[in-house]
Short mmCIF file of C-alpha atoms and ligand atoms in Angstrom, two decimals:
data_model
loop_
_atom_site.label_atom_id
_atom_site.label_comp_id
_atom_site.label_asym_id
_atom_site.label_seq_id
_atom_site.Cartn_x
_atom_site.Cartn_y
_atom_site.Cartn_z
CA MET I 1 98.40 109.58 111.15
CA GLU I 2 97.93 106.17 109.96
CA GLU I 3 100.60 103.06 110.51
CA ARG I 4 100.26 102.84 106.18
CA ASP I 5 100.66 106.65 105.79
CA ILE I 6 104.36 106.27 108.67
CA VAL I 7 105.33 103.37 105.57
CA ASN I 8 104.79 105.57 102.64
CA GLN I 9 105.91 108.42 104.42
CA ASN I 10 109.52 106.54 105.11
CA GLN I 11 109.66 105.17 101.78
CA LYS I 12 109.47 108.67 100.09
CA GLU I 13 112.32 109.04 102.44
CA LEU I 14 114.81 106.07 101.47
CA VAL I 15 113.34 106.56 97.99
CA GLY I 16 115.21 110.39 98.40
CA LEU I 17 118.14 109.14 100.42
CA CYS I 18 118.73 106.66 97.90
CA LYS I 19 119.28 108.96 95.38
CA GLU I 20 121.76 111.28 97.47
CA ALA I 21 123.53 108.56 97.79
CA LYS I 22 123.54 107.71 94.23
CA HIS I 23 124.54 111.56 93.50
CA GLY I 24 127.13 110.96 96.50
CA GLY I 25 125.33 113.72 98.18
CA ILE I 26 125.79 111.98 101.26
CA THR I 27 128.62 109.23 102.25
CA ARG I 28 127.67 105.38 103.00
CA ARG I 29 127.43 105.86 106.50
CA GLN I 30 125.31 109.18 106.63
CA PHE I 31 123.21 106.71 104.24
CA VAL I 32 123.12 103.85 106.94
CA GLU I 33 122.55 106.07 110.03
CA ARG I 34 119.39 108.24 108.21
CA ALA I 35 118.49 104.67 107.04
CA LEU I 36 118.04 102.67 110.39
CA ILE I 37 116.26 106.55 111.86
CA LEU I 38 113.20 105.61 109.46
CA GLY I 39 112.93 102.21 111.34
CA LEU I 40 114.56 99.79 109.52
CA SER I 41 116.35 97.00 109.99
CA ALA I 42 120.17 96.51 110.01
CA GLY I 43 119.94 93.95 108.23
CA THR I 44 117.32 95.70 105.88
CA VAL I 45 119.76 98.79 105.68
CA GLY I 46 122.97 96.15 105.20
CA ALA I 47 121.26 95.04 101.73
CA LEU I 48 120.13 98.46 100.02
CA VAL I 49 123.88 100.35 100.61
CA GLY I 50 124.46 98.76 97.45
CA ALA I 51 121.55 99.32 95.80
CA CYS I 52 121.90 102.55 96.28
CA GLY I 53 124.91 103.40 93.67
CA GLU I 54 126.15 105.68 91.52
CA GLU I 55 123.55 107.18 89.24
CA ASP I 56 124.41 106.48 85.69
CA ALA I 57 127.03 104.07 86.05
CA GLU I 58 126.31 101.27 83.77
CA PRO I 59 126.49 98.11 86.53
CA GLU I 60 129.83 96.63 84.85
CA ALA I 61 131.04 93.55 86.52
CA PRO I 62 134.47 93.78 88.76
CA GLN I 63 137.30 94.35 86.21
CA VAL I 64 140.10 91.76 88.27
CA GLU I 65 142.25 89.51 88.12
CA MET I 66 142.75 85.55 88.96
CA PRO I 67 144.58 85.31 92.72
CA VAL I 68 147.69 83.64 93.11
CA MET I 69 146.72 80.38 94.17
CA ASP I 70 148.53 79.09 97.64
CA GLU I 71 148.72 75.46 98.53
CA THR I 72 149.21 75.64 101.44
CA MET I 73 146.97 73.01 103.17
CA PRO I 74 144.81 74.50 105.29
CA GLU I 75 143.72 72.55 108.60
CA GLU I 76 139.80 73.96 108.69
CA ILE I 77 137.69 75.42 105.81
CA THR I 78 133.82 77.10 106.98
CA VAL I 79 130.80 76.50 104.74
CA TYR I 80 127.95 78.93 105.23
CA ASN I 81 125.49 76.92 104.31
CA TRP I 82 121.67 77.00 103.57
CA THR I 83 120.04 74.62 106.50
CA ASP I 84 119.55 70.52 105.80
CA TYR I 85 121.64 71.72 102.70
CA MET I 86 124.21 68.72 102.84
CA ASP I 87 125.42 65.48 103.96
CA PRO I 88 127.04 65.58 107.65
CA ASP I 89 128.82 62.35 106.17
CA ILE I 90 130.33 64.16 103.26
CA ARG I 91 131.74 66.79 105.44
CA LYS I 92 133.74 63.67 107.50
CA GLN I 93 134.73 61.77 104.68
CA PHE I 94 136.52 65.10 102.81
CA ARG I 95 138.19 64.81 106.39
CA ALA I 96 139.60 61.30 106.31
CA GLU I 97 140.33 62.08 102.61
CA THR I 98 142.26 65.53 102.81
CA GLY I 99 143.05 66.06 106.35
CA ILE I 100 140.89 69.28 106.11
CA LYS I 101 137.72 69.71 108.58
CA VAL I 102 134.77 71.09 107.22
CA ASN I 103 132.91 73.61 109.27
CA GLU I 104 129.75 74.36 108.95
CA THR I 105 127.49 77.57 109.86
CA TYR I 106 123.47 78.23 108.56
CA PHE I 107 121.87 80.97 107.28
CA ALA I 108 118.46 81.32 106.51
CA SER I 109 117.25 83.52 103.51
CA ASN I 110 119.97 85.81 101.03
CA GLU I 111 119.04 88.12 102.33
CA GLU I 112 120.52 87.68 105.43
CA LEU I 113 123.89 85.95 103.66
CA LEU I 114 124.44 89.50 101.86
CA ALA I 115 123.86 91.54 105.27
CA LYS I 116 126.05 89.05 106.69
CA LEU I 117 129.19 89.82 104.00
CA ARG I 118 128.25 93.55 103.82
CA ALA I 119 128.25 94.16 107.56
CA GLY I 120 132.04 92.93 107.31
CA SER I 121 131.24 89.06 108.57
CA THR I 122 134.49 86.81 107.95
CA GLY I 123 135.46 83.11 107.52
CA TYR I 124 133.43 81.68 105.58
CA ASP I 125 135.20 80.07 102.65
CA ILE I 126 132.26 78.82 100.74
CA ILE I 127 129.14 80.62 101.12
CA VAL I 128 125.96 79.65 99.01
CA PRO I 129 123.97 82.06 97.58
CA SER I 130 121.34 81.66 94.77
CA ASP I 131 121.12 82.91 91.62
CA TYR I 132 119.98 86.37 91.91
CA MET I 133 122.30 86.99 94.62
CA CYS I 134 125.34 85.26 93.14
CA GLN I 135 124.79 88.43 90.56
CA ILE I 136 124.78 91.01 93.51
CA MET I 137 127.66 89.96 95.45
CA ILE I 138 130.00 89.32 91.70
CA MET I 139 128.74 93.12 91.19
CA SER I 140 129.62 94.29 94.57
CA GLU I 141 132.97 93.38 94.32
CA LEU I 142 132.00 90.50 97.27
CA LEU I 143 133.24 87.10 95.70
CA GLN I 144 136.49 86.56 94.16
CA PRO I 145 136.75 84.66 90.84
CA LEU I 146 137.62 80.50 90.93
CA ASP I 147 140.49 78.89 89.31
CA ILE I 148 137.88 76.51 87.87
CA ASP I 149 140.36 75.42 85.07
CA GLY I 150 143.54 74.82 87.61
CA TYR I 151 141.25 73.52 90.75
CA ILE I 152 137.80 72.30 90.01
CA PRO I 153 137.86 69.77 87.62
CA ASN I 154 134.86 68.17 88.73
CA PHE I 155 133.17 71.05 87.05
CA ALA I 156 133.46 69.53 83.44
CA GLY I 157 130.85 67.47 83.90
CA VAL I 158 128.22 70.07 85.78
CA ALA I 159 125.17 70.07 83.31
CA GLU I 160 125.70 72.40 79.85
CA PRO I 161 123.25 75.13 80.79
CA LEU I 162 124.52 75.76 84.07
CA LYS I 163 127.55 75.76 83.15
CA ALA I 164 127.66 79.95 82.59
CA PRO I 165 124.22 81.17 83.76
CA THR I 166 123.13 84.28 83.17
CA PHE I 167 124.26 85.36 86.90
CA ASP I 168 127.60 84.32 86.52
CA ASN I 169 128.85 83.65 82.60
CA PRO I 170 132.77 84.39 82.03
CA ALA I 171 131.71 85.66 78.58
CA ASP I 172 130.17 89.25 80.46
CA GLN I 173 132.77 88.67 83.32
CA GLY I 174 136.33 89.67 81.39
CA GLY I 175 136.47 85.63 81.92
CA MET I 176 136.21 85.28 85.07
CA LYS I 177 133.75 82.77 86.51
CA TYR I 178 132.61 83.48 90.67
CA SER I 179 130.83 80.09 91.09
CA VAL I 180 129.89 76.38 90.62
CA PRO I 181 125.84 75.36 91.15
CA TYR I 182 125.08 72.46 93.70
CA PHE I 183 121.47 72.22 94.04
CA TYR I 184 119.15 73.12 91.59
CA GLY I 185 115.12 73.36 92.37
CA THR I 186 111.86 75.03 92.56
CA THR I 187 109.04 76.93 94.46
CA GLY I 188 105.66 75.58 94.86
CA TYR I 189 103.41 75.02 97.58
CA ALA I 190 103.11 71.39 99.18
CA THR I 191 99.35 69.99 100.62
CA ARG I 192 98.28 67.58 102.85
CA THR I 193 96.06 65.27 100.75
CA ASP I 194 94.02 64.57 103.60
CA LYS I 195 93.10 67.92 104.12
CA VAL I 196 93.39 69.24 100.77
CA SER I 197 91.41 67.64 97.66
CA PRO I 198 91.46 67.51 95.26
CA THR I 199 95.23 68.83 94.95
CA PRO I 200 94.84 72.51 93.85
CA THR I 201 96.78 73.42 90.35
CA ASP I 202 97.37 77.39 91.27
CA TRP I 203 98.06 80.35 93.53
CA THR I 204 94.23 80.72 94.46
CA PRO I 205 94.19 78.55 97.89
CA LEU I 206 97.16 81.09 99.15
CA PHE I 207 94.82 83.56 99.11
CA ASP I 208 91.75 82.17 99.63
CA PRO I 209 89.73 83.12 103.38
CA ALA I 210 88.53 80.21 103.91
CA ASN I 211 92.27 78.81 104.47
CA SER I 212 93.06 80.63 106.88
CA GLY I 213 95.72 79.82 109.65
CA LYS I 214 96.15 77.18 107.49
CA ILE I 215 99.00 78.74 104.75
CA GLN I 216 103.04 78.83 105.72
CA LEU I 217 104.78 81.02 103.50
CA LEU I 218 108.59 81.06 103.11
CA ASP I 219 109.82 84.35 104.77
CA ASP I 220 111.44 85.42 101.70
CA GLU I 221 111.57 88.75 100.01
CA ARG I 222 112.02 88.14 96.32
CA GLU I 223 110.28 84.73 96.86
CA CYS I 224 107.58 85.99 98.28
CA LEU I 225 106.81 88.76 95.98
CA GLY I 226 107.32 86.18 93.09
CA MET I 227 104.34 84.61 94.31
CA GLY I 228 102.08 87.30 94.75
CA LEU I 229 103.76 88.78 91.33
CA LYS I 230 103.34 84.99 89.06
CA SER I 231 99.68 84.91 90.62
CA LEU I 232 98.84 87.92 89.05
CA GLY I 233 100.75 87.17 85.92
CA TYR I 234 103.23 89.74 86.43
CA SER I 235 107.20 88.73 86.36
CA ALA I 236 109.00 87.54 89.37
CA ASN I 237 111.59 90.37 88.38
CA THR I 238 109.58 92.70 86.87
CA LYS I 239 110.65 96.59 87.02
CA ASP I 240 107.23 98.37 87.11
CA GLN I 241 106.54 100.37 90.31
CA ALA I 242 102.36 99.41 90.24
CA GLU I 243 102.83 96.01 89.03
CA LEU I 244 105.37 95.76 92.30
CA ASP I 245 102.66 97.69 94.48
CA GLU I 246 99.74 95.55 92.82
CA ALA I 247 101.60 92.01 94.57
CA THR I 248 102.62 94.23 97.96
CA GLN I 249 98.73 94.24 98.54
CA LYS I 250 97.74 90.93 97.64
CA LEU I 251 100.23 89.93 100.24
CA ILE I 252 99.28 92.52 102.66
CA ASP I 253 95.63 91.18 102.32
CA GLN I 254 97.08 87.52 102.30
CA LYS I 255 98.58 88.38 105.83
CA PRO I 256 96.53 87.27 108.74
CA LEU I 257 95.49 83.62 106.61
CA VAL I 258 99.25 83.26 106.67
CA SER I 259 99.79 81.52 110.24
CA THR I 260 103.73 81.62 110.00
CA TYR I 261 106.95 83.18 107.79
CA ASP I 262 109.29 80.43 107.52
CA SER I 263 112.33 79.48 105.86
CA VAL I 264 113.57 76.62 107.88
CA ASN I 265 110.98 74.87 108.96
CA MET I 266 108.79 74.02 105.84
CA LYS I 267 109.57 70.02 106.23
CA ARG I 268 108.19 69.93 109.81
CA ALA I 269 105.11 71.83 109.43
CA ILE I 270 104.37 69.65 106.56
CA VAL I 271 104.80 66.45 108.99
CA GLN I 272 102.63 68.13 111.38
CA GLY I 273 99.94 68.41 109.21
CA VAL I 274 99.79 72.45 107.86
CA PRO I 275 97.62 72.11 105.14
CA TYR I 276 99.50 74.49 102.55
CA VAL I 277 103.10 74.88 103.14
CA MET I 278 104.58 77.27 100.80
CA CYS I 279 108.58 75.20 100.23
CA TRP I 280 111.41 74.06 98.15
CA ASP I 281 110.71 71.05 95.93
CA GLY I 282 113.57 69.16 98.65
CA ASP I 283 111.82 69.81 101.61
CA VAL I 284 108.49 67.94 100.06
CA LEU I 285 110.50 64.84 99.51
CA MET I 286 112.22 65.30 103.53
CA ALA I 287 108.70 65.41 104.74
CA ILE I 288 108.05 62.22 102.79
CA ASP I 289 110.87 60.83 104.20
CA ALA I 290 109.97 62.10 108.03
CA LEU I 291 106.55 60.38 106.81
CA GLY I 292 107.68 57.06 106.46
CA GLY I 293 109.32 57.27 103.24
CA GLU I 294 108.50 56.35 99.95
CA ASP I 295 105.16 54.22 101.15
CA TYR I 296 103.67 57.47 102.19
CA GLN I 297 104.15 59.53 99.22
CA ASP I 298 100.61 59.77 98.60
CA MET I 299 100.22 62.09 102.20
CA VAL I 300 101.96 65.35 100.27
CA ASP I 301 101.36 66.21 96.98
CA TRP I 302 103.64 68.75 95.38
CA VAL I 303 102.14 72.25 93.52
CA LEU I 304 103.82 74.29 90.61
CA PRO I 305 100.93 76.69 90.04
CA SER I 306 99.49 77.30 86.59
CA GLU I 307 100.57 81.00 86.58
CA GLY I 308 103.79 80.46 86.59
CA PHE I 309 106.48 79.84 89.75
CA VAL I 310 110.52 80.61 90.81
CA ARG I 311 113.12 78.03 89.61
CA TRP I 312 116.37 78.59 91.60
CA THR I 313 120.04 77.70 91.58
CA ASP I 314 122.30 77.83 94.49
CA ALA I 315 125.87 78.14 93.62
CA MET I 316 128.85 77.57 95.54
CA SER I 317 130.88 80.42 95.24
CA MET I 318 134.03 82.76 97.48
CA PRO I 319 133.56 85.59 99.57
CA VAL I 320 136.54 87.90 99.43
CA SER I 321 137.96 87.09 102.89
CA ALA I 322 138.10 83.32 102.37
CA ALA I 323 140.81 81.94 104.26
CA SER I 324 141.90 79.33 102.52
CA ARG I 325 141.35 79.97 99.18
CA TYR I 326 143.00 76.56 98.53
CA GLY I 327 140.97 74.23 100.94
CA GLY I 328 137.41 75.88 99.64
CA HIS I 329 138.94 74.75 95.71
CA LEU I 330 139.17 71.36 96.91
CA PHE I 331 135.99 71.47 98.51
CA MET I 332 134.35 72.71 95.41
CA ASN I 333 135.65 70.12 93.41
CA TYR I 334 135.04 67.27 95.93
CA ILE I 335 131.38 68.23 96.25
CA LEU I 336 131.27 68.11 92.25
CA ASP I 337 132.39 64.08 91.95
CA PRO I 338 129.30 62.40 90.92
CA GLU I 339 129.34 59.73 93.53
CA VAL I 340 129.90 62.42 96.06
CA ALA I 341 126.79 64.81 94.21
CA GLY I 342 124.93 61.52 94.18
CA GLN I 343 125.60 60.80 97.87
CA ASN I 344 124.75 64.71 98.94
CA ALA I 345 121.23 64.39 96.70
CA SER I 346 120.21 61.16 98.36
CA TRP I 347 120.62 63.07 101.70
CA VAL I 348 119.09 66.41 100.92
CA TRP I 349 116.93 65.53 98.40
CA TYR I 350 117.43 67.80 95.84
CA LEU I 351 118.75 68.06 92.45
CA SER I 352 122.36 67.85 91.57
CA ALA I 353 123.65 69.94 88.74
CA VAL I 354 125.63 67.00 87.86
CA PRO I 355 124.06 64.46 86.15
CA ALA I 356 126.15 61.50 86.22
CA SER I 357 125.75 62.04 90.10
CA ARG I 358 121.91 60.58 89.10
CA ASP I 359 123.33 56.91 88.81
CA PHE I 360 124.15 57.56 92.45
CA THR I 361 121.09 59.00 93.77
CA ASP I 362 118.32 57.18 95.17
CA PRO I 363 115.32 57.27 92.71
CA PHE I 364 113.24 58.96 95.00
CA ALA I 365 115.24 62.17 95.32
CA LEU I 366 114.54 62.35 91.34
CA ILE I 367 110.65 62.12 91.58
CA LEU I 368 109.96 66.21 91.91
CA THR I 369 112.66 66.71 88.83
CA PRO I 370 110.25 69.24 86.69
CA SER I 371 108.91 68.65 83.39
CA ASP I 372 109.60 70.90 80.29
CA GLU I 373 106.31 71.73 80.77
CA ASP I 374 107.04 72.67 84.49
CA MET I 375 109.68 74.41 83.25
CA ALA I 376 108.02 76.46 80.66
CA ARG I 377 106.46 78.15 83.33
CA SER I 378 108.99 78.89 85.98
CA GLU I 379 110.83 82.05 86.00
CA GLU I 380 114.97 82.50 87.68
CA LEU I 381 115.07 85.37 90.13
CA GLU I 382 117.72 88.32 88.75
CA ASP I 383 119.57 91.26 90.08
CA LEU I 384 117.06 93.90 89.46
CA GLY I 385 119.86 96.30 90.34
CA GLU I 386 118.60 99.63 91.95
CA PHE I 387 115.32 98.86 91.84
CA ALA I 388 116.25 96.19 94.35
CA ALA I 389 115.45 98.67 97.45
CA ALA I 390 111.72 99.48 96.04
CA TYR I 391 111.49 94.99 96.56
CA GLN I 392 112.96 95.59 100.27
CA MET I 393 110.66 98.32 100.86
CA ALA I 394 107.39 96.51 99.87
CA TRP I 395 108.59 93.40 101.74
CA THR I 396 109.07 95.45 105.20
CA LYS I 397 105.62 96.59 104.46
CA VAL I 398 104.41 93.25 104.10
CA LYS I 399 106.08 92.49 106.96
CA SER I 400 104.95 95.36 109.40
CA ALA I 401 101.37 95.58 108.26
N1 SPD N 1 117.67 73.29 102.99
C1 SPD N 1 117.90 74.51 102.00
C2 SPD N 1 117.35 74.53 100.89
C3 SPD N 1 117.55 75.62 99.89
C4 SPD N 1 116.77 76.37 98.27
N2 SPD N 1 117.73 77.03 98.16
C5 SPD N 1 117.27 78.21 98.06
C6 SPD N 1 116.12 79.10 97.00
C7 SPD N 1 115.78 80.87 96.91
N3 SPD N 1 115.26 81.65 95.81
#
């Protein structure tokens, strides 16, 4: 049997397994054991567990009450964050002002974060999932509601469109809100102008055999499948299996051209001269900064492809297992202070959700702010419900091709 046939066979078995789980035919433990036998990684299985929920059960936001706030000052809190995503001085300043030590640990993808929480990892007071993953975590009851009115007054300064996004809208959640926005941005690709000219305007060069070995992509299921789908003119949230299959095949065909899938070292790749690097907007500015700063801006271009691309919002949220609900709220409020948010944006090079922070932001950190025309081509990733299993399988096929 060829490798592709094995993958297809496994996909059929996995779909059957999901159906059984939805009908209550097997327990969660049996599902996990059998999915592992199919050769899926523990991370993938962890993420799939929630996707195979009960059939016909309309997804309903959890009905919860606001937890009581214990105002005991903690000695420390832990933030589980994306890499290079917080100015380390901010943690020191917060400690100087409150006495609370802030620890930071890192994840590299939303799926890794979800798998960690589903596997029962604890010890995080704040996590930073992106839009669709925040929605999945709310629906999976992995997050606790925030007391924004009581303890996060700086939320008032958040940009209006980011106050009640579709992925966390109190109107759909019994008045509860589970996150506050941290940074927002876009996904495109950087080019090195000394190696690529003229600057492209679409996704085509990333699929061109002439560029074999010159391409680095994010190691990210939804971002890469989103790229494949958008390049074909489809929605990055499609639930049409034929469209997803087409995008999957396109990514499989592209794979020999790709030098690395990496969601951590994009800055380094740009600096080292990789001609095409799929990344997030802040990575481009980080790279220019490392190359020498503003005077070296011409060495790198940023492409937001004409066929469309993903826009995202990363949202500070609190796992149900957080050790200090109070400390987490204090830190979220601190981060949303305009001056602190501006300082943070000037270090991470991403766009803060607090407009007043711009007065305190290095203007260079704002140069990739997308225009309205750009944003019109963008699409936010959404929770796909049980169709998420198909994306998981598609990505497994790409990575194992
Ligand atoms: N270096 C941290 C970058 C975090 C960017 N946000 C990720 C969005 C994923 N859809």
